[in-house]
Short mmCIF file of C-alpha atoms in Angstrom, two decimals:
data_model
loop_
_atom_site.label_atom_id
_atom_site.label_comp_id
_atom_site.label_asym_id
_atom_site.label_seq_id
_atom_site.Cartn_x
_atom_site.Cartn_y
_atom_site.Cartn_z
CA MET A 1 -30.12 4.11 -2.90
CA GLN A 2 -28.85 6.81 -0.70
CA THR A 3 -31.43 8.26 1.52
CA GLU A 4 -31.24 11.85 2.64
CA THR A 5 -30.11 10.66 6.09
CA SER A 6 -27.73 7.61 5.64
CA ASN A 7 -24.01 8.61 5.33
CA ILE A 8 -23.12 5.69 3.71
CA LYS A 9 -20.85 6.48 0.01
CA MET A 10 -21.57 5.26 -2.82
CA VAL A 11 -19.67 4.51 -6.19
CA GLN A 12 -20.45 6.76 -8.80
CA ALA A 13 -22.15 4.88 -11.87
CA PRO A 14 -20.42 4.13 -14.84
CA GLU A 15 -21.59 6.23 -17.46
CA GLY A 16 -24.40 4.63 -19.39
CA VAL A 17 -27.77 4.82 -21.25
CA GLU A 18 -30.73 5.62 -18.67
CA GLY A 19 -34.09 6.07 -19.01
CA ALA A 20 -37.23 4.90 -17.10
CA GLY A 21 -36.59 1.59 -15.21
CA PHE A 22 -33.56 0.79 -17.05
CA PHE A 23 -30.15 1.28 -17.07
CA ALA A 24 -27.94 0.15 -19.99
CA THR A 25 -23.58 0.00 -19.78
CA SER A 26 -20.85 -1.80 -21.43
CA LEU A 27 -20.07 -5.23 -19.26
CA GLU A 28 -16.62 -3.65 -19.09
CA LYS A 29 -17.34 -1.07 -17.41
CA VAL A 30 -19.68 -2.68 -15.00
CA VAL A 31 -17.01 -5.67 -14.00
CA GLY A 32 -14.05 -2.34 -14.23
CA MET A 33 -16.21 -1.16 -11.21
CA ALA A 34 -16.59 -4.11 -9.15
CA ARG A 35 -12.91 -5.07 -9.25
CA LYS A 36 -11.77 -1.47 -8.77
CA ASN A 37 -13.59 -1.27 -5.60
CA SER A 38 -12.66 -4.78 -4.04
CA ILE A 39 -9.23 -5.15 -4.34
CA TRP A 40 -7.99 -7.52 -2.10
CA PRO A 41 -3.72 -7.48 -1.50
CA LEU A 42 -1.31 -10.09 -0.86
CA PRO A 43 1.45 -7.74 1.36
CA PHE A 44 4.67 -9.14 0.74
CA ALA A 45 6.32 -7.01 3.33
CA THR A 46 9.79 -7.75 4.31
CA SER A 47 11.70 -4.77 5.79
CA CYS A 48 10.61 -0.86 6.68
CA CYS A 49 7.92 -0.35 3.73
CA GLY A 50 6.42 -3.18 5.42
CA ILE A 51 5.50 -0.84 8.97
CA GLU A 52 4.77 1.92 6.68
CA PHE A 53 1.98 0.28 5.05
CA MET A 54 0.73 -1.45 8.82
CA ALA A 55 -0.10 2.44 9.62
CA THR A 56 -1.42 2.44 6.03
CA MET A 57 -3.90 -0.27 7.21
CA GLY A 58 -4.40 1.02 10.52
CA ALA A 59 -7.29 2.87 11.70
CA HIS A 60 -5.85 6.85 10.71
CA TYR A 61 -5.12 6.12 6.97
CA ASP A 62 -7.31 3.01 6.58
CA LEU A 63 -7.17 1.32 3.51
CA ALA A 64 -10.35 -0.98 3.81
CA ARG A 65 -12.05 2.54 2.72
CA PHE A 66 -10.69 1.44 -0.77
CA GLY A 67 -12.62 -2.07 -0.19
CA SER A 68 -8.87 -3.82 0.44
CA GLU A 69 -10.05 -4.87 3.96
CA ARG A 70 -8.67 -8.43 3.34
CA LEU A 71 -5.73 -8.72 3.21
CA SER A 72 -4.23 -12.42 3.35
CA PHE A 73 -1.04 -13.69 3.10
CA SER A 74 -2.00 -16.04 0.27
CA PRO A 75 -2.18 -15.85 -3.01
CA ARG A 76 -5.79 -17.19 -2.95
CA GLN A 77 -8.19 -14.60 -3.96
CA ALA A 78 -5.34 -12.06 -4.48
CA ASP A 79 -5.81 -9.55 -7.19
CA LEU A 80 -2.99 -6.86 -6.18
CA LEU A 81 0.51 -8.26 -5.13
CA MET A 82 2.15 -5.11 -2.74
CA VAL A 83 5.96 -5.54 -2.59
CA MET A 84 6.96 -3.41 0.21
CA GLY A 85 10.83 -3.85 1.31
CA THR A 86 14.28 -4.98 0.29
CA ILE A 87 14.13 -8.29 -2.04
CA ALA A 88 17.56 -9.99 -1.61
CA LYS A 89 18.62 -12.08 -4.62
CA LYS A 90 17.81 -15.66 -2.03
CA MET A 91 14.18 -14.07 -1.42
CA GLY A 92 13.48 -13.82 -5.48
CA PRO A 93 12.50 -17.12 -6.19
CA VAL A 94 10.14 -17.03 -3.60
CA LEU A 95 8.52 -14.11 -4.40
CA ARG A 96 8.18 -15.24 -8.34
CA GLN A 97 6.63 -18.15 -6.82
CA VAL A 98 3.71 -16.15 -5.31
CA TYR A 99 3.32 -14.29 -8.40
CA GLU A 100 2.88 -17.04 -10.47
CA GLN A 101 0.64 -18.61 -7.86
CA MET A 102 -1.86 -15.94 -7.95
CA ALA A 103 -4.63 -16.13 -10.73
CA GLU A 104 -5.61 -13.70 -13.32
CA PRO A 105 -6.16 -10.61 -13.19
CA ARG A 106 -3.58 -9.24 -10.92
CA TRP A 107 -1.93 -6.63 -10.70
CA VAL A 108 1.83 -5.54 -8.75
CA LEU A 109 2.38 -2.47 -6.61
CA SER A 110 5.88 -1.87 -5.80
CA VAL A 111 6.27 -0.03 -2.76
CA GLY A 112 9.42 1.65 -2.04
CA ALA A 113 13.31 2.47 -3.34
CA CYS A 114 14.21 -1.55 -2.13
CA ALA A 115 11.41 -3.04 -4.25
CA SER A 116 11.62 -0.61 -7.08
CA SER A 117 15.46 -0.60 -7.62
CA GLY A 118 17.33 -1.93 -5.07
CA GLY A 119 17.41 1.40 -3.54
CA ILE A 120 20.60 2.22 -1.47
CA PHE A 121 21.15 -1.60 -1.05
CA ASP A 122 23.61 -1.78 -4.43
CA THR A 123 25.09 -4.95 -3.20
CA TYR A 124 25.62 -8.13 -4.50
CA SER A 125 23.19 -9.89 -2.24
CA VAL A 126 20.23 -7.42 -3.07
CA LEU A 127 18.02 -7.84 -6.15
CA GLN A 128 18.02 -4.59 -8.06
CA GLY A 129 14.37 -4.14 -8.25
CA ILE A 130 11.35 -6.65 -8.83
CA ASP A 131 10.93 -5.64 -12.24
CA ARG A 132 13.67 -8.11 -12.91
CA ILE A 133 11.55 -11.10 -12.30
CA ILE A 134 8.04 -9.88 -12.23
CA PRO A 135 6.30 -7.36 -14.26
CA VAL A 136 5.29 -4.16 -11.94
CA ASP A 137 2.41 -1.67 -12.73
CA VAL A 138 2.80 0.89 -10.27
CA TYR A 139 5.97 2.14 -8.58
CA VAL A 140 5.75 4.08 -5.38
CA PRO A 141 8.67 6.39 -4.62
CA GLY A 142 10.24 6.91 -1.37
CA CYS A 143 12.18 4.97 1.50
CA PRO A 144 10.37 4.52 3.02
CA PRO A 145 7.05 6.28 1.52
CA ARG A 146 4.38 7.62 4.01
CA PRO A 147 1.07 5.85 4.16
CA GLU A 148 -0.16 8.79 2.12
CA GLN A 149 2.01 7.78 -1.36
CA ILE A 150 1.24 3.88 -0.71
CA ILE A 151 -2.67 4.98 -0.60
CA ASP A 152 -1.91 7.32 -3.76
CA GLY A 153 -0.54 3.88 -5.40
CA VAL A 154 -3.49 2.22 -4.64
CA MET A 155 -5.63 4.79 -6.51
CA LYS A 156 -3.15 4.52 -9.22
CA ILE A 157 -3.82 0.69 -9.06
CA GLN A 158 -7.45 1.46 -8.84
CA ARG A 159 -7.31 3.57 -12.06
CA LEU A 160 -5.33 0.70 -13.86
CA VAL A 161 -7.86 -1.62 -12.58
CA GLU A 162 -10.78 0.66 -13.79
CA THR A 163 -9.85 1.22 -17.33
CA GLU A 164 -8.42 -2.15 -18.24
CA SER A 165 -9.98 -3.95 -21.15
CA LEU A 166 -11.90 -7.20 -20.43
CA ARG A 167 -9.70 -8.73 -23.42
CA ARG A 168 -6.38 -7.40 -22.31
CA ARG A 169 -4.92 -10.39 -20.25
CA ASP A 170 -5.69 -12.62 -23.51
CA SER A 171 -3.86 -10.19 -25.67
CA ALA A 172 -0.60 -11.44 -27.76
CA GLU A 173 1.56 -7.87 -26.30
CA TYR A 174 0.59 -8.82 -22.46
CA LYS A 175 1.27 -12.96 -22.92
CA ALA A 176 4.76 -11.26 -24.97
CA MET A 177 5.07 -9.15 -21.87
CA LEU A 178 5.21 -12.51 -19.88
CA ASN A 179 7.27 -14.41 -22.11
CA GLN A 180 10.31 -11.83 -21.40
CA TYR A 181 9.91 -12.90 -17.45
CA GLY A 182 9.64 -16.46 -18.76
CA ILE A 183 6.21 -16.79 -17.17
CA GLU A 184 3.40 -18.88 -18.97
CA MET B 1 42.13 -9.77 36.68
CA GLU B 2 42.13 -7.45 33.61
CA GLY B 3 45.24 -8.18 31.64
CA THR B 4 46.40 -10.61 33.30
CA GLY B 5 44.64 -13.28 30.85
CA LEU B 6 47.02 -12.59 28.36
CA GLU B 7 50.61 -13.61 30.60
CA LYS B 8 48.53 -16.44 32.08
CA THR B 9 47.25 -17.99 28.76
CA ILE B 10 50.92 -17.46 27.26
CA GLY B 11 52.34 -19.42 30.15
CA ILE B 12 49.83 -21.97 29.99
CA LEU B 13 50.58 -22.59 25.94
CA ASN B 14 54.10 -22.28 26.12
CA GLN B 15 53.69 -25.66 29.01
CA LYS B 16 53.36 -27.73 25.96
CA TYR B 17 53.18 -25.73 22.83
CA GLU B 18 56.55 -24.25 23.12
CA GLY B 19 57.21 -22.45 19.63
CA GLU B 20 53.19 -22.32 18.17
CA VAL B 21 53.41 -18.93 19.28
CA LEU B 22 54.14 -16.11 16.31
CA HIS B 23 52.88 -13.19 18.36
CA ALA B 24 50.64 -12.02 21.05
CA ALA B 25 49.55 -8.24 22.42
CA MET B 26 47.05 -6.75 24.23
CA LEU B 27 44.81 -5.22 21.37
CA TYR B 28 42.42 -2.89 22.41
CA ASP B 29 42.18 -4.62 26.21
CA PHE B 30 41.33 -8.02 24.25
CA PRO B 31 44.71 -10.89 24.58
CA THR B 32 45.31 -11.61 20.95
CA ILE B 33 47.27 -14.50 19.90
CA THR B 34 48.78 -15.22 16.91
CA LEU B 35 49.55 -19.01 16.08
CA LYS B 36 51.00 -21.34 13.49
CA LYS B 37 48.07 -22.73 11.65
CA ASP B 38 49.38 -26.90 11.96
CA LYS B 39 47.99 -27.63 15.78
CA ILE B 40 45.15 -25.07 16.67
CA ILE B 41 42.23 -27.04 16.96
CA GLU B 42 44.41 -29.25 19.34
CA ILE B 43 45.41 -25.89 21.26
CA ILE B 44 41.86 -24.83 21.16
CA LYS B 45 40.99 -28.30 22.96
CA PHE B 46 43.90 -27.76 25.36
CA LEU B 47 42.71 -24.36 26.24
CA LYS B 48 39.22 -25.39 26.77
CA GLU B 49 39.92 -28.23 28.81
CA HIS B 50 43.15 -27.11 30.70
CA PRO B 51 41.70 -26.47 34.60
CA ASP B 52 43.56 -22.64 34.55
CA THR B 53 42.29 -21.60 31.49
CA ARG B 54 38.64 -23.25 30.89
CA TYR B 55 37.53 -21.66 27.64
CA HIS B 56 34.64 -23.39 27.26
CA TYR B 57 32.58 -21.14 25.10
CA LEU B 58 33.24 -20.22 21.40
CA THR B 59 32.08 -16.86 21.05
CA THR B 60 32.63 -16.47 16.71
CA LEU B 61 34.76 -17.23 14.59
CA CYS B 62 35.50 -15.69 11.50
CA GLY B 63 37.72 -15.04 8.35
CA ILE B 64 39.82 -11.69 7.27
CA HIS B 65 41.18 -11.14 3.98
CA PHE B 66 44.21 -9.70 3.86
CA PRO B 67 44.65 -9.36 0.02
CA GLU B 68 48.31 -7.04 0.04
CA LEU B 69 49.85 -10.25 2.20
CA ASN B 70 47.96 -12.78 -0.05
CA GLN B 71 46.29 -14.32 3.00
CA ILE B 72 43.33 -14.95 4.61
CA ALA B 73 43.28 -15.38 8.69
CA VAL B 74 41.08 -17.30 10.38
CA MET B 75 40.44 -15.47 13.98
CA TYR B 76 38.47 -17.80 17.46
CA GLN B 77 37.23 -15.51 20.20
CA LEU B 78 37.11 -17.86 23.00
CA HIS B 79 35.44 -17.08 26.33
CA ASN B 80 35.49 -17.96 29.64
CA MET B 81 32.35 -16.96 31.83
CA MET B 82 33.45 -18.21 34.96
CA SER B 83 36.37 -15.93 35.07
CA GLY B 84 35.05 -13.47 32.45
CA GLU B 85 38.64 -13.71 30.78
CA ARG B 86 38.23 -14.20 27.18
CA VAL B 87 41.42 -14.44 24.52
CA ARG B 88 41.43 -14.02 20.58
CA LEU B 89 43.55 -16.77 18.40
CA LYS B 90 44.31 -16.10 14.65
CA ILE B 91 45.69 -18.20 12.09
CA TYR B 92 47.24 -17.30 8.96
CA LEU B 93 46.57 -19.76 6.19
CA PRO B 94 47.35 -19.03 2.45
CA ALA B 95 45.00 -17.51 0.07
CA GLU B 96 45.09 -19.55 -2.54
CA LYS B 97 44.56 -22.92 -0.61
CA PRO B 98 42.64 -21.61 2.47
CA GLU B 99 42.39 -25.20 4.76
CA VAL B 100 42.00 -25.65 8.26
CA PRO B 101 40.89 -28.77 9.97
CA THR B 102 36.92 -28.11 11.43
CA LEU B 103 36.05 -27.09 15.25
CA THR B 104 33.50 -29.15 15.11
CA THR B 105 35.10 -31.68 17.07
CA VAL B 106 35.65 -29.45 20.10
CA PHE B 107 32.79 -27.24 19.26
CA ALA B 108 29.36 -27.95 17.82
CA GLY B 109 28.39 -24.32 17.52
CA ALA B 110 31.27 -24.21 15.28
CA ASN B 111 29.47 -25.69 12.65
CA TRP B 112 27.20 -22.60 11.48
CA MET B 113 30.79 -20.10 12.09
CA GLU B 114 32.61 -22.31 9.85
CA ARG B 115 29.37 -22.66 7.24
CA GLU B 116 29.35 -18.77 7.09
CA THR B 117 33.14 -18.28 6.77
CA TYR B 118 33.19 -20.81 3.91
CA ASP B 119 30.33 -18.86 2.71
CA PHE B 120 32.01 -15.42 2.81
CA PHE B 121 35.88 -15.97 2.35
CA GLY B 122 36.14 -19.80 0.91
CA VAL B 123 37.88 -21.20 3.81
CA ILE B 124 37.75 -24.80 3.52
CA PHE B 125 37.41 -26.91 6.72
CA THR B 126 38.22 -30.30 6.77
CA GLY B 127 36.04 -33.12 8.32
CA HIS B 128 33.18 -30.26 8.51
CA PRO B 129 30.02 -32.46 8.61
CA ASP B 130 28.04 -30.34 6.15
CA LEU B 131 30.28 -27.66 4.35
CA ARG B 132 27.51 -25.84 2.51
CA ARG B 133 26.82 -21.99 1.80
CA ILE B 134 24.58 -20.60 4.61
CA LEU B 135 23.43 -17.17 4.12
CA ASN B 136 24.09 -16.61 0.20
CA VAL B 137 22.28 -17.99 -2.64
CA GLU B 138 23.89 -21.59 -3.05
CA ASP B 139 24.30 -20.91 -7.00
CA MET B 140 26.67 -18.04 -5.80
CA ILE B 141 30.13 -18.58 -7.21
CA MET B 142 32.77 -16.15 -5.60
CA PHE B 143 33.23 -15.32 -2.18
CA PRO B 144 31.73 -11.86 -1.43
CA LEU B 145 33.74 -10.36 1.80
CA ARG B 146 37.03 -10.94 -0.37
CA LYS B 147 38.29 -7.88 -1.61
CA GLU B 148 39.14 -8.85 -4.87
CA PHE B 149 35.28 -8.96 -5.50
CA PRO B 150 33.68 -5.82 -6.20
CA LEU B 151 30.94 -4.81 -3.44
CA GLU B 152 28.45 -3.65 -5.76
CA ASP B 153 25.91 -4.91 -7.99
CA GLN B 154 27.49 -5.55 -11.68
CA VAL B 155 24.15 -5.47 -13.34
CA ARG B 156 22.86 -1.93 -13.01
CA GLU B 157 23.26 0.26 -16.04
CA ASP B 158 22.08 3.30 -14.72
CA LYS B 159 24.70 4.59 -12.30
CA ASN B 160 26.44 7.56 -12.78
CA ASP B 161 30.40 7.23 -11.14
CA THR B 162 30.67 10.99 -11.49
CA MET B 163 27.83 11.43 -8.63
CA PHE B 164 30.15 8.92 -6.35
CA GLY B 165 33.77 10.92 -7.23
CA ARG B 166 34.48 8.01 -9.25
#
């Protein structure tokens, strides 16, 4: 409960039935709210966008405000794969392996022109967009995007996380989408 | 010292390898010598060990593709760190069958340079201990720095050529 003197910000409760001594809402909304406010990213930073992301993590922009304090370079416990920078074709299998090692539910944020489309590197050695090998939820444009744009991308992911149904990952459409990429 | 390195090197080469030198010039203050390809390794070893040249450091080694000549050149840059003299040796190979003996017998550092040249130009260095691709993906079937290969990725469908004046 928020007191008058405290400046701790609390999350808005989801809509539900409120009465004396009880509050009833759907499980989906509670889980969505919890997931949304504790997204743990896995930064896959290969070039300049990664530097921009470091600024996003820094004190001024402070991505930790969104519950993303724990960054780890490990697929364990990670919910969000943030791909930042040029992905060469030789790096493609590595990125795909990292994605496959993440547990469901998982989201992917593609930051910057290179990760999204190959960017200015329209050449034989560069993957022309990571969506050729893994599914992507949100694209952040820019070369490189400013920290505000990366935060905007994270907030768009948060909206997806909040509204996602608990059964979406079991649906036939989702399985078919993964099968397009050859991921079981 | 500058500018004398070419005459000196040519003089030393002519002592033993008369007729191997095809062309010699100072290009951009860099003594450049074009040689016949047959004895190149022997010549580099000779220049490395000769007391007056002592080119004991291999700066770089790379390929150049000349599509109009249908030839691939291999360029060796040698450096003498005691006197600061440098020399560039070039040999020309036919593009259909670019084969040259490996330089790893003289300079161990040529190993990765030759792998790179094989990776990008397809030059076969006979006798190389481990001639594999070094930078590109292993399953690539082309030699991307040869000029008959398109530089751009061919899988894009969203490119509008009129934007690039084509």
